[in-house]
Coordinates of C-alpha atoms and ligand atoms in Angstrom, one line a residue:
M1 CA 115.9 172.7 128.7
D2 CA 114.3 169.3 128.3
S3 CA 114.4 167.5 125.1
R4 CA 111.4 168.9 123.8
E5 CA 112.6 172.4 124.4
I6 CA 115.7 171.9 122.9
A7 CA 113.9 170.5 119.7
E8 CA 111.9 174.1 119.4
S9 CA 115.0 175.8 120.0
Y10 CA 116.7 174.3 117.2
L11 CA 113.7 174.7 114.7
S12 CA 113.0 178.2 115.7
F13 CA 116.6 179.3 115.7
F14 CA 117.0 178.1 112.1
K15 CA 113.7 179.4 110.8
K16 CA 115.1 182.7 112.1
Q17 CA 118.0 182.0 109.5
G18 CA 115.7 182.0 106.9
H19 CA 114.9 178.2 107.0
A20 CA 111.8 176.4 105.9
V21 CA 110.6 173.7 108.6
I22 CA 109.9 170.5 106.2
P23 CA 107.9 167.7 107.6
P24 CA 110.0 164.5 108.7
A25 CA 109.7 161.5 106.4
P26 CA 108.1 158.4 107.6
L27 CA 110.5 155.9 109.3
V28 CA 110.0 153.4 106.4
P29 CA 110.8 155.4 103.6
P30 CA 107.7 155.2 101.0
D31 CA 109.4 155.2 97.8
D32 CA 113.0 154.0 98.6
P33 CA 113.6 150.1 98.4
T34 CA 117.3 150.4 98.5
T35 CA 117.0 151.0 102.5
L36 CA 114.9 149.5 105.3
F37 CA 114.6 152.8 107.4
T38 CA 115.0 156.6 107.2
S39 CA 118.6 156.8 109.2
S40 CA 119.2 160.5 108.5
G41 CA 117.5 163.6 108.1
M42 CA 119.1 163.9 104.7
Q43 CA 117.8 160.7 103.1
Q44 CA 114.3 162.2 101.8
L45 CA 116.8 165.1 100.3
V46 CA 119.1 163.1 98.2
P47 CA 117.5 164.2 95.0
Y48 CA 117.9 167.8 96.0
L49 CA 121.0 167.7 97.4
K50 CA 122.1 166.3 94.1
G51 CA 120.8 169.3 92.2
E52 CA 116.8 169.1 91.8
I53 CA 115.2 172.1 92.9
H54 CA 113.1 171.8 96.4
P55 CA 109.9 173.4 96.2
M56 CA 110.5 174.8 99.8
G57 CA 113.5 176.8 98.9
K58 CA 117.3 176.4 99.6
R59 CA 117.3 176.6 103.5
L60 CA 115.4 173.6 105.1
V61 CA 115.3 172.5 108.8
D62 CA 113.6 169.6 110.4
A63 CA 113.6 166.9 113.3
Q64 CA 113.7 163.4 111.9
P65 CA 113.0 160.2 113.8
C66 CA 115.5 157.9 112.7
F67 CA 116.6 154.1 112.8
R68 CA 120.1 152.8 112.6
A69 CA 120.1 148.9 112.5
E70 CA 123.9 149.3 112.1
D71 CA 124.4 150.5 115.9
I72 CA 122.4 147.8 117.2
D73 CA 125.7 146.0 118.7
E74 CA 126.8 149.3 120.0
V75 CA 123.7 149.6 122.5
G76 CA 124.3 149.3 126.1
D77 CA 127.1 152.0 126.6
N78 CA 126.2 155.8 127.5
R79 CA 125.6 157.1 124.0
H80 CA 124.2 154.7 121.4
T81 CA 120.5 154.2 120.7
T82 CA 119.1 152.6 117.7
F83 CA 116.2 154.9 117.4
F84 CA 116.6 158.7 117.8
T85 CA 115.7 162.0 116.7
M86 CA 117.9 163.9 114.4
L87 CA 117.8 167.8 114.2
G88 CA 118.5 168.6 110.5
N89 CA 119.4 171.8 108.7
W90 CA 120.7 172.2 105.0
S91 CA 121.7 174.6 102.4
L92 CA 120.9 173.3 99.2
G93 CA 123.6 175.2 97.1
D94 CA 122.9 178.1 99.1
Y95 CA 125.1 179.3 102.5
F96 CA 128.2 177.2 103.1
K97 CA 130.7 176.6 105.8
T98 CA 131.0 180.1 107.1
E99 CA 127.4 180.6 107.8
Q100 CA 126.9 177.0 108.9
L101 CA 129.7 176.8 111.7
A102 CA 128.9 180.1 112.9
W103 CA 125.0 179.5 113.4
F104 CA 125.5 175.7 115.0
W105 CA 128.0 177.3 117.1
Q106 CA 125.8 180.4 118.4
W107 CA 123.0 178.0 118.8
L108 CA 125.1 175.7 120.9
T109 CA 126.8 178.7 123.1
E110 CA 123.9 181.2 122.9
E111 CA 120.7 179.0 123.2
L112 CA 121.7 175.9 124.6
K113 CA 124.1 178.2 126.6
L114 CA 126.9 175.3 126.5
P115 CA 130.3 176.4 128.3
K116 CA 132.9 177.2 125.4
D117 CA 135.5 175.6 127.1
R118 CA 133.8 172.2 127.0
L119 CA 133.5 172.1 123.3
A120 CA 135.8 170.9 120.8
V121 CA 135.5 170.6 117.0
T122 CA 136.9 168.1 114.4
V123 CA 137.8 168.8 110.9
F124 CA 138.9 166.6 107.9
E125 CA 142.7 166.0 107.5
G126 CA 142.4 165.3 103.7
N127 CA 143.1 162.5 101.6
Q128 CA 144.1 161.7 98.0
D129 CA 140.9 163.0 96.6
V130 CA 139.8 166.0 99.0
K131 CA 142.2 168.3 100.6
K132 CA 142.7 169.2 104.3
D133 CA 139.8 171.3 105.4
E134 CA 141.9 174.4 106.5
T135 CA 138.7 176.5 105.8
S136 CA 136.7 175.1 108.5
A137 CA 139.5 175.3 110.9
K138 CA 140.1 179.0 110.0
I139 CA 136.4 179.5 110.5
W140 CA 136.5 177.7 114.0
Q141 CA 139.6 180.0 115.0
A142 CA 137.7 183.3 114.0
L143 CA 134.8 182.1 116.1
G144 CA 137.1 182.2 119.1
L145 CA 138.0 178.5 119.4
T146 CA 142.0 177.8 120.2
K147 CA 144.0 175.5 118.4
E148 CA 143.9 173.3 121.2
Q149 CA 140.1 172.9 120.5
I150 CA 140.4 172.1 116.8
W151 CA 141.4 168.4 116.1
Y152 CA 142.0 166.6 112.8
Y153 CA 141.1 163.5 111.8
P154 CA 141.0 161.1 108.6
A155 CA 137.9 159.9 106.6
Q156 CA 137.1 157.2 108.9
K157 CA 136.1 159.9 111.2
N158 CA 135.8 163.3 109.3
W159 CA 133.7 162.0 105.7
W160 CA 130.1 161.3 105.8
S161 CA 127.8 159.6 103.5
R162 CA 125.2 157.0 104.3
S163 CA 127.5 154.0 103.4
G164 CA 130.4 155.6 105.3
E165 CA 133.9 156.4 104.3
P166 CA 134.7 157.1 100.6
E167 CA 135.8 153.4 99.8
K168 CA 132.3 152.3 101.2
M169 CA 130.3 154.2 98.9
P170 CA 128.5 152.9 95.9
A171 CA 128.6 154.7 92.5
G172 CA 126.1 157.3 92.7
E173 CA 126.0 157.9 96.3
I174 CA 126.8 161.5 97.7
G175 CA 129.0 162.3 100.3
G176 CA 131.7 165.0 101.9
P177 CA 134.1 165.9 104.3
D178 CA 132.5 167.1 107.5
S179 CA 133.2 169.1 110.9
E180 CA 131.8 167.6 113.9
V181 CA 131.4 169.3 117.6
F182 CA 132.1 167.2 120.6
F183 CA 131.1 168.0 124.4
E184 CA 133.1 167.3 127.2
F185 CA 131.8 165.6 130.4
T186 CA 134.7 166.8 132.7
Q187 CA 133.1 164.7 135.4
V188 CA 133.9 161.6 133.5
K189 CA 137.6 160.3 134.1
H190 CA 139.5 158.8 130.8
D191 CA 139.5 155.3 131.0
P192 CA 143.0 154.1 129.6
K193 CA 141.3 150.9 128.3
F194 CA 140.4 153.3 125.2
G195 CA 143.8 154.4 124.6
K196 CA 146.7 156.6 126.6
T197 CA 145.4 160.0 126.3
C198 CA 141.9 161.0 125.8
H199 CA 140.6 163.1 122.7
P200 CA 137.2 164.0 120.9
N201 CA 137.1 160.7 119.2
C202 CA 138.0 158.6 122.1
D203 CA 135.3 156.0 123.2
C204 CA 135.7 156.2 127.0
G205 CA 132.8 158.1 127.4
R206 CA 134.3 161.5 128.4
W207 CA 133.7 163.1 125.0
L208 CA 130.2 163.2 123.0
E209 CA 129.7 164.1 119.5
I210 CA 126.6 166.1 119.5
G211 CA 126.5 167.7 115.7
N212 CA 127.9 166.9 112.3
S213 CA 128.1 169.4 109.6
V214 CA 128.6 167.6 106.1
F215 CA 129.8 169.7 103.3
M216 CA 128.1 167.7 100.9
E217 CA 130.2 168.2 97.7
Y218 CA 130.6 165.1 95.9
E219 CA 129.3 162.3 94.0
K220 CA 131.1 158.7 93.7
Q221 CA 131.4 157.8 90.2
A222 CA 131.7 154.3 88.8
D223 CA 135.5 154.6 88.3
A224 CA 136.0 155.3 92.1
S225 CA 136.6 158.9 91.4
F226 CA 134.8 161.9 93.1
K227 CA 132.8 164.4 91.0
P228 CA 131.5 167.9 92.3
L229 CA 128.1 168.1 92.7
P230 CA 126.4 170.8 90.8
K231 CA 126.1 173.0 94.2
Q232 CA 128.1 173.0 97.3
N233 CA 125.4 172.0 100.1
V234 CA 125.4 171.8 103.5
D235 CA 124.0 168.7 105.5
F236 CA 123.7 169.0 109.4
G237 CA 122.5 166.3 111.6
G238 CA 122.7 166.3 115.5
G239 CA 121.2 163.5 117.5
L240 CA 118.6 165.3 120.0
E241 CA 119.3 162.8 122.8
R242 CA 123.0 163.5 122.7
L243 CA 122.4 167.5 122.9
T244 CA 120.2 167.0 125.5
A245 CA 122.7 165.1 127.5
A246 CA 125.0 167.9 127.0
S247 CA 122.8 170.4 127.6
Q248 CA 121.8 168.5 130.9
N249 CA 125.6 167.9 131.5
Q250 CA 124.7 164.3 131.7
P251 CA 126.9 162.0 130.5
D252 CA 124.6 159.0 130.2
I253 CA 121.7 159.9 127.5
F254 CA 119.7 157.2 129.0
Q255 CA 119.5 159.5 132.5
T256 CA 118.0 162.3 130.5
D257 CA 114.2 163.1 130.3
I258 CA 113.9 161.1 127.3
F259 CA 114.7 157.7 129.0
V260 CA 114.5 158.3 132.7
E261 CA 111.1 157.0 133.5
L262 CA 112.1 153.9 131.3
I263 CA 115.4 153.3 133.1
K264 CA 114.0 153.8 136.7
A265 CA 112.3 150.6 136.2
D266 CA 115.9 148.9 136.2
P267 CA 114.4 145.8 135.0
T268 CA 117.4 143.7 135.3
E269 CA 120.7 144.1 137.6
N270 CA 122.8 145.0 134.5
L271 CA 122.9 148.6 133.4
S272 CA 124.2 147.9 129.8
D273 CA 121.3 145.5 129.6
N274 CA 118.8 148.0 130.9
R275 CA 119.8 150.3 128.3
L276 CA 119.3 147.7 125.5
I277 CA 116.1 147.0 126.8
A278 CA 115.2 150.6 127.0
D279 CA 116.6 151.4 123.4
H280 CA 115.1 148.4 121.9
L281 CA 111.5 148.7 123.3
R282 CA 111.3 152.5 122.3
A283 CA 112.4 151.7 118.7
S284 CA 109.9 148.9 118.6
V285 CA 107.0 151.1 119.7
A286 CA 108.1 153.8 117.2
M287 CA 108.1 150.9 114.4
I288 CA 104.6 149.3 115.6
N289 CA 103.2 152.9 115.5
E290 CA 104.4 152.9 111.8
G291 CA 102.2 149.9 111.0
I292 CA 105.4 147.6 110.8
S293 CA 104.8 144.2 112.3
P294 CA 107.2 141.5 113.5
G295 CA 108.3 139.2 110.8
N296 CA 111.2 137.3 109.3
K297 CA 111.8 139.6 106.5
K298 CA 112.9 143.2 106.0
Q299 CA 111.8 145.8 108.6
G300 CA 109.5 143.1 110.2
Y301 CA 112.8 141.2 111.0
I302 CA 114.6 144.0 112.3
L303 CA 111.7 144.5 114.6
R304 CA 111.3 141.1 115.7
R305 CA 115.0 140.9 116.5
L306 CA 114.8 144.0 118.6
I307 CA 112.0 142.7 120.5
R308 CA 113.4 139.1 121.0
R309 CA 117.0 140.8 121.9
A310 CA 115.3 142.7 124.5
A311 CA 113.3 139.8 125.6
I312 CA 116.3 137.2 126.2
K313 CA 117.7 139.5 128.6
F314 CA 115.3 138.1 131.3
N315 CA 115.4 134.5 132.3
D316 CA 111.8 134.1 131.2
P317 CA 111.2 136.2 128.5
K318 CA 107.6 136.9 129.5
N319 CA 109.3 139.0 132.2
L320 CA 109.6 141.7 129.5
T321 CA 105.9 142.2 129.6
D322 CA 106.0 143.5 133.0
F323 CA 108.7 146.0 131.8
I324 CA 106.3 147.6 129.0
K325 CA 104.2 149.1 131.4
Y326 CA 107.0 151.7 131.9
F327 CA 106.5 152.5 128.4
Q328 CA 102.8 153.8 128.5
P329 CA 102.6 152.4 124.7
Q330 CA 99.6 153.2 122.8
T331 CA 97.6 150.1 123.2
E332 CA 98.0 148.8 120.1
A333 CA 102.0 148.8 120.3
A334 CA 101.7 146.9 123.9
A335 CA 99.3 144.5 122.3
V336 CA 101.9 143.5 119.5
L337 CA 104.6 143.4 121.9
N338 CA 102.9 141.1 124.2
D339 CA 101.9 138.8 121.5
E340 CA 105.6 138.9 119.9
I341 CA 106.9 137.9 123.2
K342 CA 104.5 135.0 123.6
K343 CA 105.3 133.7 120.3
F344 CA 109.2 134.0 121.1
S345 CA 108.6 132.2 124.5
T346 CA 107.2 129.1 122.7
S347 CA 109.7 129.1 119.8
L348 CA 112.6 129.7 122.0
A349 CA 111.6 126.2 124.2
I350 CA 111.4 124.6 120.9
G351 CA 114.6 126.1 119.4
K352 CA 116.4 125.3 122.7
K353 CA 115.3 121.6 122.3
V354 CA 116.6 121.4 118.7
L355 CA 119.9 123.1 119.7
S356 CA 120.6 120.7 122.5
R357 CA 119.9 117.8 120.1
A358 CA 122.4 119.0 117.3
K359 CA 125.6 117.5 116.9
T360 CA 127.3 120.8 115.4
I361 CA 126.0 124.0 115.8
D362 CA 127.3 126.1 112.9
E363 CA 125.9 129.3 110.8
A364 CA 123.8 126.9 108.6
L365 CA 122.0 125.6 111.4
A366 CA 121.5 128.9 113.1
F367 CA 120.1 130.2 110.1
D368 CA 117.7 127.0 109.8
I369 CA 116.5 127.8 113.4
F370 CA 116.0 131.4 112.6
Q371 CA 113.8 130.5 109.5
S372 CA 111.7 127.7 111.5
Y373 CA 111.4 129.4 114.8
G374 CA 112.2 132.9 114.5
L375 CA 115.3 133.0 116.9
P376 CA 117.7 135.7 115.9
F377 CA 121.3 135.1 115.6
E378 CA 122.2 136.6 118.8
V379 CA 119.4 134.6 120.7
I380 CA 121.0 131.5 119.2
A381 CA 124.8 132.6 120.2
A382 CA 123.4 133.4 123.7
V383 CA 121.5 130.2 124.1
T384 CA 124.1 128.0 123.1
Q385 CA 127.3 129.9 123.6
V386 CA 128.9 128.8 120.5
K387 CA 131.0 131.7 118.8
L388 CA 129.1 131.8 115.5
N389 CA 130.2 134.0 112.8
R390 CA 127.7 136.8 112.2
A391 CA 128.9 137.9 108.7
K392 CA 128.3 134.2 107.9
F393 CA 124.6 134.2 109.3
E394 CA 124.1 137.4 107.6
A395 CA 125.1 136.1 104.0
L396 CA 122.7 133.2 104.4
L397 CA 120.0 135.6 104.9
E398 CA 121.1 137.7 102.1
Q399 CA 121.3 134.9 99.8
H400 CA 117.7 133.8 100.9
S401 CA 116.6 137.2 100.5
Q402 CA 118.0 137.4 97.0
K403 CA 116.5 134.3 96.1
S404 CA 112.8 135.6 97.3
R405 CA 113.5 138.7 95.1
T406 CA 113.7 141.1 98.0
A407 CA 116.1 144.1 97.6
S408 CA 118.3 143.3 100.7
A409 CA 122.1 143.8 99.7
G410 CA 123.6 145.7 102.5
M411 CA 120.2 146.8 103.9
F412 CA 120.4 144.7 107.3
K413 CA 123.5 146.6 108.1
G414 CA 122.0 149.8 107.3
G415 CA 123.8 149.8 103.8
L416 CA 122.2 151.0 100.7
A417 CA 121.2 148.2 98.0
D418 CA 121.9 149.8 94.4
Q419 CA 118.2 149.6 93.1
S420 CA 117.7 153.3 92.3
E421 CA 117.4 152.7 88.4
I422 CA 114.5 150.1 88.8
T423 CA 112.9 152.7 91.4
T424 CA 113.4 155.5 89.2
K425 CA 111.3 153.4 86.4
Y426 CA 108.9 152.5 88.9
H427 CA 108.2 156.1 89.6
T428 CA 107.4 157.1 86.0
A429 CA 105.4 153.8 85.3
T430 CA 103.2 154.9 88.4
H431 CA 102.6 158.2 86.7
L432 CA 101.6 156.3 83.5
L433 CA 99.6 153.8 85.5
Q434 CA 97.4 156.5 86.5
A435 CA 97.0 158.2 83.4
A436 CA 95.8 154.8 82.0
L437 CA 93.3 154.1 84.5
R438 CA 91.8 157.7 84.2
Q439 CA 91.6 157.1 80.2
V440 CA 90.4 153.6 80.6
L441 CA 87.9 153.8 83.7
G442 CA 87.1 157.4 84.2
I443 CA 88.4 160.7 85.7
H444 CA 87.0 159.8 89.1
V445 CA 90.3 157.7 89.3
R446 CA 92.8 159.6 91.8
Q447 CA 95.9 158.1 93.3
E448 CA 94.9 157.5 97.0
G449 CA 98.5 155.9 97.9
S450 CA 101.5 154.4 96.1
N451 CA 104.4 152.4 97.3
I452 CA 107.4 151.0 95.2
T453 CA 109.9 148.3 96.3
A454 CA 112.7 146.9 94.1
D455 CA 110.0 144.3 93.2
R456 CA 106.8 146.1 91.9
L457 CA 104.8 149.2 92.1
R458 CA 101.7 149.4 94.3
F459 CA 98.9 151.8 93.5
D460 CA 95.7 152.7 95.4
F461 CA 92.6 154.7 94.0
A462 CA 88.8 155.1 94.1
H463 CA 86.8 152.8 91.9
P464 CA 83.6 151.1 92.7
Q465 CA 84.4 147.4 91.5
A466 CA 86.8 145.1 90.5
L467 CA 88.3 145.8 87.0
S468 CA 87.6 143.2 84.4
E469 CA 90.0 141.4 82.6
A470 CA 89.4 143.3 79.4
E471 CA 90.0 146.7 81.5
M472 CA 92.9 145.3 83.2
Q473 CA 94.2 144.4 79.5
R474 CA 93.6 147.8 78.2
V475 CA 95.2 149.4 81.1
E476 CA 98.4 147.7 80.5
E477 CA 98.3 148.1 76.8
L478 CA 97.9 151.8 77.3
M479 CA 100.9 152.2 79.5
N480 CA 103.0 149.9 77.1
A481 CA 102.1 152.0 74.0
K482 CA 103.3 155.0 75.8
I483 CA 106.4 153.2 76.8
T484 CA 107.0 152.2 73.3
A485 CA 106.2 155.7 71.9
N486 CA 109.4 156.8 74.0
L487 CA 107.6 160.2 75.2
P488 CA 109.8 162.8 76.9
V489 CA 109.4 163.2 80.7
V490 CA 110.1 166.7 81.3
K491 CA 110.4 168.3 84.7
T492 CA 109.3 172.1 85.6
I493 CA 109.0 174.1 88.7
E494 CA 105.5 175.8 88.4
A495 CA 103.5 178.1 90.8
K496 CA 101.3 175.3 92.7
D497 CA 98.0 177.0 91.5
T498 CA 98.9 177.4 88.1
A499 CA 100.0 173.7 88.1
L500 CA 96.7 172.6 89.5
K501 CA 94.7 174.7 87.2
S502 CA 96.5 173.4 84.3
G503 CA 95.2 169.9 85.3
A504 CA 98.2 168.6 86.9
M505 CA 97.3 165.6 89.0
A506 CA 98.5 166.1 92.7
F507 CA 98.4 163.4 95.6
F508 CA 98.1 165.6 98.7
R509 CA 97.1 168.8 97.4
E510 CA 96.8 171.0 100.6
N511 CA 100.6 169.5 101.5
Y512 CA 102.3 171.4 98.4
P513 CA 104.0 174.2 98.9
N514 CA 103.6 177.3 96.8
K515 CA 106.5 176.2 94.0
V516 CA 105.9 172.8 93.1
S517 CA 107.9 170.3 90.6
V518 CA 105.7 169.0 87.6
Y519 CA 106.8 166.0 85.7
T520 CA 105.0 166.0 82.2
I521 CA 105.0 162.8 80.1
G522 CA 104.2 164.0 76.3
D523 CA 100.4 164.9 76.2
F524 CA 99.3 161.5 78.2
S525 CA 100.3 162.7 81.7
K526 CA 100.9 165.6 84.2
E527 CA 101.6 165.2 87.8
L528 CA 103.0 167.4 90.9
C529 CA 105.9 165.1 92.0
G530 CA 109.2 165.2 93.9
G531 CA 110.7 162.5 91.3
P532 CA 113.2 160.9 90.4
H533 CA 111.9 159.8 87.0
V534 CA 113.6 158.2 83.9
G535 CA 114.4 161.0 81.1
S536 CA 112.1 159.3 78.5
T537 CA 109.5 156.5 78.5
A538 CA 111.5 153.6 76.5
A539 CA 113.7 153.5 79.7
I540 CA 111.0 151.8 81.6
G541 CA 111.1 148.8 78.9
G542 CA 107.8 147.5 79.7
V543 CA 105.3 146.6 82.5
K544 CA 103.1 144.0 83.5
L545 CA 99.8 144.2 85.8
V546 CA 100.2 141.3 88.0
K547 CA 97.3 141.4 90.2
Q548 CA 94.4 143.6 91.6
E549 CA 92.6 143.6 95.1
S550 CA 90.0 145.4 96.9
I551 CA 91.2 147.5 99.9
G552 CA 88.2 148.4 101.2
A553 CA 84.6 149.8 100.2
G554 CA 85.2 151.6 97.0
K555 CA 89.0 151.4 97.0
R556 CA 91.0 149.3 94.6
R557 CA 94.9 148.3 94.6
I558 CA 96.7 147.5 91.4
Y559 CA 100.4 145.7 91.4
A560 CA 102.6 146.4 88.2
V561 CA 106.0 144.8 87.7
L562 CA 108.7 145.9 85.1
K563 CA 108.9 143.5 82.2
E564 CA 112.6 142.9 83.0
I565 CA 112.1 141.5 86.2
Y566 CA 108.6 139.9 85.7
Q567 CA 108.4 136.2 86.6
P568 CA 104.9 134.5 85.8
G569 CA 103.1 133.3 88.9
A570 CA 105.7 135.0 91.6
E571 CA 104.1 136.7 94.5
T572 CA 103.6 140.4 94.8
Ligands
LIG601 N1 123.6 163.6 107.6 C1 124.6 163.8 108.7 C2 124.7 162.7 109.7 O1 124.0 161.9 109.9 O2 125.4 163.0 110.8

């Protein structure tokens, strides 16, 4: 099967088991300032894994494009990529271990037709908080796996959360023990460099992890203990690239149908460099197609880094331009890539001059050069051949980002910034803003887009002209009056038609399933929404409308900031 057939087979198999196919989230999560990219299928489902009712039911499945910045240094081997498609299925408090492990096994062995004796599974060996997962081991045995095919590993390998093992999870983060399936490429000889004997989690390339069933049952608490979630959930994720490699018995994912055209071009003599170039350009094209431009902040910084890390592999960065044609990228993506490579060639030449004149080359200088010329850390390290400390460089970047009020704690490494409280306030404030605009300007006002970061909310709507100062003031006063009134924010699950008939506002009408969650704020606002929201409006504290602008004929955009973080004159 080729990769497309594999994805289709997975979705249709789980559909047969009663799962609804949900649309994948955008690569940049629209309302989540805690992380730069969607890096797993479960990301858009966090509120539902925590107990909210999902409008499409308790069994969900999708194919989610993901980007993992934290894997950037692993790229070059036979199996790591920054950008990939994750096949995912979820039980939101419905089925649990027995069904999940049996279904995945059935799909692997009957649909993908992977030979059973080339598969092994791993389960959690237990720790002080959560006991050894003998239940999963028994289920695997009942499915016909031998004891030799079932391996126990500690939390470092068999615990999953977005932040990694239990100690790394921030308070409020969810996670749990997991059970992974590995495929053995018997044609690959074990490399003793990676240890005396080979085993599923050995990094020599003989074994490949192809799927991970997470038993999402716990929420980390502020005192570092683990509280059971209201329901036991399943969160399965399997990389399409790796499943394709197993299905094609091809130990190098870069030789599967997904990459083969790219890698055939063999732009440099070095296999690992070629893999890096292929991965980074593929990821860059995906990002550009979602509207990201290369820059020095947030997603733009990661995109710039990817392009420049690929370009530095050539003697002349401009040679990367020749390689781009193998991508058949959309013209716009090719234009952005070429433009960035041109900029890079110029700044590389200047940066090299500055570096050659410098007396000492340290992380502070590297950061200065990055700020002035956009040369990423690894490019500076490659040009100077000086061993620089990446953590120190990242700390400077972090400090700088904090100063410019961006939410970046841990985000560049793929971790989560702890901003969920602020985001929640902005979510509710957005509902208040829409209701206030409709009261002040008229009921033609409807949300046409919105975006929330840790710094502000942004709201787009149709209105023929700029708001007068008096109108801006009235909207702001009305919102603050509703905040002071401390109205309850109540969530109900309703049939879509009933909710719409009762006057609830909806952003994308046609995309909503039949059962929807509706948030009502006193008698002021009623909207279809996935949340999360504050319990009552006083929690928002207060808001300031800081800016309005036109975004095309008859379309306006307003920015609002929470009073608690408002800085007069600050850029939005
Ligand atoms: N959410 C499961 C995984 O990423 O492996």
